[in-house]
mmCIF file of C-alpha atoms in Angstrom:
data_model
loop_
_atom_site.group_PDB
_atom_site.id
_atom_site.type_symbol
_atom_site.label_atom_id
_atom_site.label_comp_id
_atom_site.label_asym_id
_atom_site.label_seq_id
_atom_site.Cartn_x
_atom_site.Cartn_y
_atom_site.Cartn_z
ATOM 1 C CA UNK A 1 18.683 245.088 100.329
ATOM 2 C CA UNK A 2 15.889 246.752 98.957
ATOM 3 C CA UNK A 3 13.530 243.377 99.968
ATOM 4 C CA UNK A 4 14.732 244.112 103.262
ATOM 5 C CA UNK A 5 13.369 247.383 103.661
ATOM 6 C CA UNK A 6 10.368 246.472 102.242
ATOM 7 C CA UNK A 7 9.946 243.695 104.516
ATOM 8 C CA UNK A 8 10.487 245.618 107.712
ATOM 9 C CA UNK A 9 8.219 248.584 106.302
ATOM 10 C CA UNK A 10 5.490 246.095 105.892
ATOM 11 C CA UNK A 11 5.904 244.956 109.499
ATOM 12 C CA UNK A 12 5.847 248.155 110.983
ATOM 13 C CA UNK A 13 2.900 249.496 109.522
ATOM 14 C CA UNK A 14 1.458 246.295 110.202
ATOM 15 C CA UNK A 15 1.683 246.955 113.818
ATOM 16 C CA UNK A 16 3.202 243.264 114.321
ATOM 17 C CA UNK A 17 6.859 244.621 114.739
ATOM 18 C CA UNK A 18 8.768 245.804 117.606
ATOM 19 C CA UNK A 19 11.665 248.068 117.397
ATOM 20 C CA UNK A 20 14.980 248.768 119.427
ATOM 21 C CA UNK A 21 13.689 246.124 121.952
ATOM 22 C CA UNK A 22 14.291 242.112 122.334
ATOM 23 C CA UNK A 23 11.844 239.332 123.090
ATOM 24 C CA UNK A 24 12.025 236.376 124.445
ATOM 25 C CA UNK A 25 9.951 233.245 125.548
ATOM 26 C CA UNK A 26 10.914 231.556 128.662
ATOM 27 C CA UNK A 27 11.576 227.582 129.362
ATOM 28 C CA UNK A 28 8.426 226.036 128.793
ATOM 29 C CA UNK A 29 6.058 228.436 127.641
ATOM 30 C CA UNK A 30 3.477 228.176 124.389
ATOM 31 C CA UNK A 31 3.671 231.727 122.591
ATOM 32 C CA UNK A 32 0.917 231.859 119.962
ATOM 33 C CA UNK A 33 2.014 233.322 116.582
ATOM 34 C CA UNK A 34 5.118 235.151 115.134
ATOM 35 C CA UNK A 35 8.158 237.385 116.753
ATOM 36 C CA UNK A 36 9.467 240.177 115.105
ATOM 37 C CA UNK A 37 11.526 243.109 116.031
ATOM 38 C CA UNK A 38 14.161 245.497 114.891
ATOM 39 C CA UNK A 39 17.496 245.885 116.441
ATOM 40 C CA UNK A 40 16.964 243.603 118.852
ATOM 41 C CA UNK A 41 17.872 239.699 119.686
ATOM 42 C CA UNK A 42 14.889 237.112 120.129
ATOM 43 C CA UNK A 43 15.628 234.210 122.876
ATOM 44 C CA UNK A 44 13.599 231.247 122.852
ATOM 45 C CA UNK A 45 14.156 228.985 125.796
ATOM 46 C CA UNK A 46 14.456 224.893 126.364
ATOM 47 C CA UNK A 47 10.792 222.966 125.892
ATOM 48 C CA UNK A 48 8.951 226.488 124.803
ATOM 49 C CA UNK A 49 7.094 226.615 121.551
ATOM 50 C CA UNK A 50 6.741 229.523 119.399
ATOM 51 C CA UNK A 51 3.666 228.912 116.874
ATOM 52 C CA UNK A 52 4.805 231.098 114.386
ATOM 53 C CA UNK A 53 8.308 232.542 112.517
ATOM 54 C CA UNK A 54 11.302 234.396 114.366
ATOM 55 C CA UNK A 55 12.303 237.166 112.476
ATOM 56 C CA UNK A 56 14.731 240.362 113.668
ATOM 57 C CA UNK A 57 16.919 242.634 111.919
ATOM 58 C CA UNK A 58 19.974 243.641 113.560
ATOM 59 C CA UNK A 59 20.044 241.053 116.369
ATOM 60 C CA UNK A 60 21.021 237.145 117.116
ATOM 61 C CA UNK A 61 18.642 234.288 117.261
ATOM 62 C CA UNK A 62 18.653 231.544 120.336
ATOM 63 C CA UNK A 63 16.927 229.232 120.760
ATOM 64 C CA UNK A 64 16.788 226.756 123.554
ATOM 65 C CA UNK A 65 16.925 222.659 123.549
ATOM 66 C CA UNK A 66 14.040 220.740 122.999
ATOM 67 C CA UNK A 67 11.513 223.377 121.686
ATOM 68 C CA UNK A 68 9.808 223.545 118.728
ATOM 69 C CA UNK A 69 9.775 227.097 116.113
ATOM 70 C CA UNK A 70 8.648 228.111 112.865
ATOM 71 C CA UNK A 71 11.160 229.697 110.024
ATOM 72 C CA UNK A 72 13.651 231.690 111.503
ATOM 73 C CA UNK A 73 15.363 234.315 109.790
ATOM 74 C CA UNK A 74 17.372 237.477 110.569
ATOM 75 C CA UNK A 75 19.744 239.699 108.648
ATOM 76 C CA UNK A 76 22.717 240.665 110.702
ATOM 77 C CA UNK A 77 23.065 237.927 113.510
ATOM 78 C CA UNK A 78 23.588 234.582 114.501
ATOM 79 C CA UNK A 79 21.170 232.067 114.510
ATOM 80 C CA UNK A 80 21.753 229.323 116.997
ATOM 81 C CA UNK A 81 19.149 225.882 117.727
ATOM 82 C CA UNK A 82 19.355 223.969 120.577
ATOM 83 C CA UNK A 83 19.862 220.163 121.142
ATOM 84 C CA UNK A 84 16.766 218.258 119.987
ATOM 85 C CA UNK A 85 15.077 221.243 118.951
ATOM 86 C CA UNK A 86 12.880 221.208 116.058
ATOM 87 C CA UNK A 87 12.647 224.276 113.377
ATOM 88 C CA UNK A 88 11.494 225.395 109.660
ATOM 89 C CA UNK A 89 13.708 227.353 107.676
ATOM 90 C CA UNK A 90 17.056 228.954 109.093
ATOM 91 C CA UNK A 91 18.282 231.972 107.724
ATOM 92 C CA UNK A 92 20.731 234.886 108.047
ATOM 93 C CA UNK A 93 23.229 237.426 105.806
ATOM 94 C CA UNK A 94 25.722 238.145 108.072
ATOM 95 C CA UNK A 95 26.325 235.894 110.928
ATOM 96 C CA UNK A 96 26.313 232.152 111.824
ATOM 97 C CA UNK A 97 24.162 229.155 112.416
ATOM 98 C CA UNK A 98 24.646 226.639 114.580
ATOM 99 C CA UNK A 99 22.608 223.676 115.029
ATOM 100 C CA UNK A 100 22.805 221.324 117.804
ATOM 101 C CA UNK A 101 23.027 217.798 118.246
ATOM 102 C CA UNK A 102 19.544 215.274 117.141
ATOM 103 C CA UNK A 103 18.010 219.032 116.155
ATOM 104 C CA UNK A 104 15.555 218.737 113.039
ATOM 105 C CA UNK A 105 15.110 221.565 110.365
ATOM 106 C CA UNK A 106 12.800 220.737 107.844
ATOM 107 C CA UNK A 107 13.257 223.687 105.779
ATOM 108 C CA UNK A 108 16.843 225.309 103.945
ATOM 109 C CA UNK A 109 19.843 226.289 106.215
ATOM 110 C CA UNK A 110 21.188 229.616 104.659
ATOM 111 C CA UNK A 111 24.083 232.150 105.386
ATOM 112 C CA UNK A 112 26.462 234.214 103.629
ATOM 113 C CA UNK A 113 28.488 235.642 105.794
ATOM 114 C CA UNK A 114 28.920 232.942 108.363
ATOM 115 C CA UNK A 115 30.086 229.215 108.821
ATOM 116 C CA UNK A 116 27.715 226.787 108.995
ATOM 117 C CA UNK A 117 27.751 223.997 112.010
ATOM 118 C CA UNK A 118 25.737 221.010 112.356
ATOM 119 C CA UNK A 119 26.083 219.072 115.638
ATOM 120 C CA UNK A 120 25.941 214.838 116.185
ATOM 121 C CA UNK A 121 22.552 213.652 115.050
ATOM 122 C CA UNK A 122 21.048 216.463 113.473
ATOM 123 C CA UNK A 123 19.160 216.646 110.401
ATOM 124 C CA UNK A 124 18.440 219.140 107.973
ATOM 125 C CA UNK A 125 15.965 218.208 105.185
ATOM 126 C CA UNK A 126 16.691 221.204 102.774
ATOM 127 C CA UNK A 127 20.161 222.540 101.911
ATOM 128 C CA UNK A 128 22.525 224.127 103.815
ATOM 129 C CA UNK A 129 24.400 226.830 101.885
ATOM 130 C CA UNK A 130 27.191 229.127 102.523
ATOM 131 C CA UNK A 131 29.123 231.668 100.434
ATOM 132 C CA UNK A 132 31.717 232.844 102.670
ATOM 133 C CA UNK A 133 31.556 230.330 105.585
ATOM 134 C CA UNK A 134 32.707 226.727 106.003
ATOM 135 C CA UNK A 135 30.453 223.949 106.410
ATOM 136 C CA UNK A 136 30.657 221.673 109.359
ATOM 137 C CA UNK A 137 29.129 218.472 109.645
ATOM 138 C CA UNK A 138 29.788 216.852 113.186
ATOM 139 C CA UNK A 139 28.170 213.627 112.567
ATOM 140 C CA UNK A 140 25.245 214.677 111.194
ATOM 141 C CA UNK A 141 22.175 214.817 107.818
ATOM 142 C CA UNK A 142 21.525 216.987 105.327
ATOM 143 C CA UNK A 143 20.142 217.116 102.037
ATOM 144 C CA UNK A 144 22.393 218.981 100.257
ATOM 145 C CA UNK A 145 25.697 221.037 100.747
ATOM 146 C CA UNK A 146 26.622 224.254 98.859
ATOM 147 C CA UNK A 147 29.506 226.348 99.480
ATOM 148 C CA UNK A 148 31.981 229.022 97.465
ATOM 149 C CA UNK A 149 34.965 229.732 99.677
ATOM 150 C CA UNK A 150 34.694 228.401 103.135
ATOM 151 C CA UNK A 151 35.524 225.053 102.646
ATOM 152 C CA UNK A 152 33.376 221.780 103.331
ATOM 153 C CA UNK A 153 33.993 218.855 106.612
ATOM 154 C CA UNK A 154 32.133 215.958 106.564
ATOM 155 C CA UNK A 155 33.226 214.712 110.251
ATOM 156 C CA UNK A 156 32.758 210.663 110.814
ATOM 157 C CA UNK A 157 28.976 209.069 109.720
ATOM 158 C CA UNK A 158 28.048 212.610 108.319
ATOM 159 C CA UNK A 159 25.447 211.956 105.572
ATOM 160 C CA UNK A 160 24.676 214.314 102.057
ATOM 161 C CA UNK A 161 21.598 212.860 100.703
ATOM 162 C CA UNK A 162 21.931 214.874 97.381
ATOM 163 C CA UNK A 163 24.500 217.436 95.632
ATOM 164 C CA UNK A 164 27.742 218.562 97.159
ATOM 165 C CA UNK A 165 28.605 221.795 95.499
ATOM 166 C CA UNK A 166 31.027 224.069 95.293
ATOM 167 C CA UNK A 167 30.448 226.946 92.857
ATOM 168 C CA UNK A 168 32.979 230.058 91.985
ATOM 169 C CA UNK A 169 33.301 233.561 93.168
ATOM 170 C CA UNK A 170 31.669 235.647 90.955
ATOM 171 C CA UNK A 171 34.355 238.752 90.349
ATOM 172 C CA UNK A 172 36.828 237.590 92.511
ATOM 173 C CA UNK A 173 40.427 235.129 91.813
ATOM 174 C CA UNK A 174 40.625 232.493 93.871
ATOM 175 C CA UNK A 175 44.000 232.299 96.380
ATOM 176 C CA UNK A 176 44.070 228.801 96.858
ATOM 177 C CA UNK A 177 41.751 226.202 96.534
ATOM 178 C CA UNK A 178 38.910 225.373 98.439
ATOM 179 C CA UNK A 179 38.960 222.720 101.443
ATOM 180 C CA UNK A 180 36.804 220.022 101.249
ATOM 181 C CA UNK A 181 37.472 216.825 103.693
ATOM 182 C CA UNK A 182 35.114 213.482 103.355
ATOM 183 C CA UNK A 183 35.552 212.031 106.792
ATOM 184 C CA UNK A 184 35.799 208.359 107.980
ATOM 185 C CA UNK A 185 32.226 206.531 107.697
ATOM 186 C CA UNK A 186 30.237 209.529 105.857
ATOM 187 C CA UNK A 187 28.469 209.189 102.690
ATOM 188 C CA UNK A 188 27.122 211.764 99.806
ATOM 189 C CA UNK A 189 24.862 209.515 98.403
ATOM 190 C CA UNK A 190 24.635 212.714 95.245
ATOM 191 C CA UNK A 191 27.414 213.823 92.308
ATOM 192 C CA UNK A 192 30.268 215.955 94.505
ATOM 193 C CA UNK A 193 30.176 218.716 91.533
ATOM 194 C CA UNK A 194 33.385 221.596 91.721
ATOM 195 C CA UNK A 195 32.961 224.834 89.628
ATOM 196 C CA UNK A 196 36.191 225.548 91.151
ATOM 197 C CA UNK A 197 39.769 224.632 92.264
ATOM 198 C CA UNK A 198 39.431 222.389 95.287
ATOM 199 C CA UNK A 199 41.597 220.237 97.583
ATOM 200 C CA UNK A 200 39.352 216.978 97.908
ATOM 201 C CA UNK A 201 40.165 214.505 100.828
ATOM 202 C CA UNK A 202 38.410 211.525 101.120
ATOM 203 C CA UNK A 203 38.690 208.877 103.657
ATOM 204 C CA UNK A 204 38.548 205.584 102.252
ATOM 205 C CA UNK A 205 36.041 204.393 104.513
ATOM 206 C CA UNK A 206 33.776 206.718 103.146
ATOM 207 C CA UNK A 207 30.988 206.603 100.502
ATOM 208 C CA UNK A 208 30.488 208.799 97.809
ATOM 209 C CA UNK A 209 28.733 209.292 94.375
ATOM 210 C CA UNK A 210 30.252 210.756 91.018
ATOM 211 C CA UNK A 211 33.191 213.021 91.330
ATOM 212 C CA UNK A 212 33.034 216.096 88.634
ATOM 213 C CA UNK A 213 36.117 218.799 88.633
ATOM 214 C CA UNK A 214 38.190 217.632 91.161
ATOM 215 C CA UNK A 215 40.415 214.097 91.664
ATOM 216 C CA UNK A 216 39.810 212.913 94.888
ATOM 217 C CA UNK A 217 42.838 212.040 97.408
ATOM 218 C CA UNK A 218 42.123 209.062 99.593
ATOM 219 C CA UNK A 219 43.453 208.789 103.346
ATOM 220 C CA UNK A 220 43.451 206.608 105.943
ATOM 221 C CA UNK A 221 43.432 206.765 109.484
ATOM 222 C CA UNK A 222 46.805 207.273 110.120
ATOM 223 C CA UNK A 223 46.217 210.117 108.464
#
């Protein structure tokens, strides 16, 4: 928290912040350098190009289809990309991210508070992490997948290229265990590594590296 305050001081007295207002860019349009603001939302629309970071606190991120951002990061809100849009780093504390279908993010995907959603196609260099969210991938790449309680679904042809992790609450005793489903066709080409109970499906169509704390159950499709 205290980062956070420090960050948004900075911005202020920098003069490069607005407060209590929102900004957008409209379909099509080149803005030239960053957007900031406090308490308010940031909309980026389809085939625009911001040459710079998003960053709000207090307010959702949008962001159209087939534009092209910097990092985007905010700390109370959601964080949505468009289809085919490309973008650096996404993230948020409390909220969700969703990104759409053939979007690219070269950078981390990062939430807390919030599930995770990766459409058909999309790709996500970095990892994608969640504490408190499940992980959705719909068909799509990343390079790594962490979670601690909401659960992990790799839908069909959904790709890990490194570590799938789940790691334990710190403080807290776990209910049940956690959900994590290997769908038909995907692969984690990385060690599936469990610091905690967890349910493991696999389909046996799918691919996947070493197994460490968990025993994997296999379905089929009649399952």
């Amino acid at each position: 928290m205290r980062v956070h305050i420090v960050w948004v001081l900075a911005l202020v007295l920098s003069g490069c912040m607005s407060i209590n207002s929102d900004l957008s860019v409209g379909d099509g349009e080149l803005h030239s350098g960053k957007l900031s603001t406090v308490n308010g939302s940031i909309t980026v629309g389809d085939n625009a190009t911001v040459d710079g970071d998003l960053k709000t606190v207090n307010g959702r991120i949008l962001i159209g289809s087939g534009s092209q951002v910097g990092d985007v990061e905010t700390i109370n809100g959601k964080i949505a990309v468009g289809d085919g849009t490309g973008a650096g780093a996404l993230k948020t504390v409390n909220g969700s991210i969703v990104i759409g279908s053939q979007a690219s993010v070269s950078g981390p995907v990062e939430t807390v508070n919030g599930p995770v959603t990766l459409g058909s196609g999309a790709t996500v260099s970095g990892s994608v992490r969640s504490v408190n969210g499940q992980l959705v991938l719909e068909g799509a790449t990343a390079g790594s997948l962490q979670n601690t309680s909401g659960g992990i679904e790799l839908q069909q042809g959904s790709t890990v290229l490194g570590e799938l992790l789940v790691k334990p609450a710190r403080g807290k005793t776990v209910a049940r265990p956690v959900q994590v489903v290997i769908g038909a066709g995907s692969k984690v080409i990385g060690p599936l590594r469990f610091e905690q109970p967890v349910t493991l499906r696999v389909h046996s169509s799918a691919d996947i590296g070493q197994v460490i704390g968990a025993e994997p159950e296999y379905f089929g499709d009649d399952q």
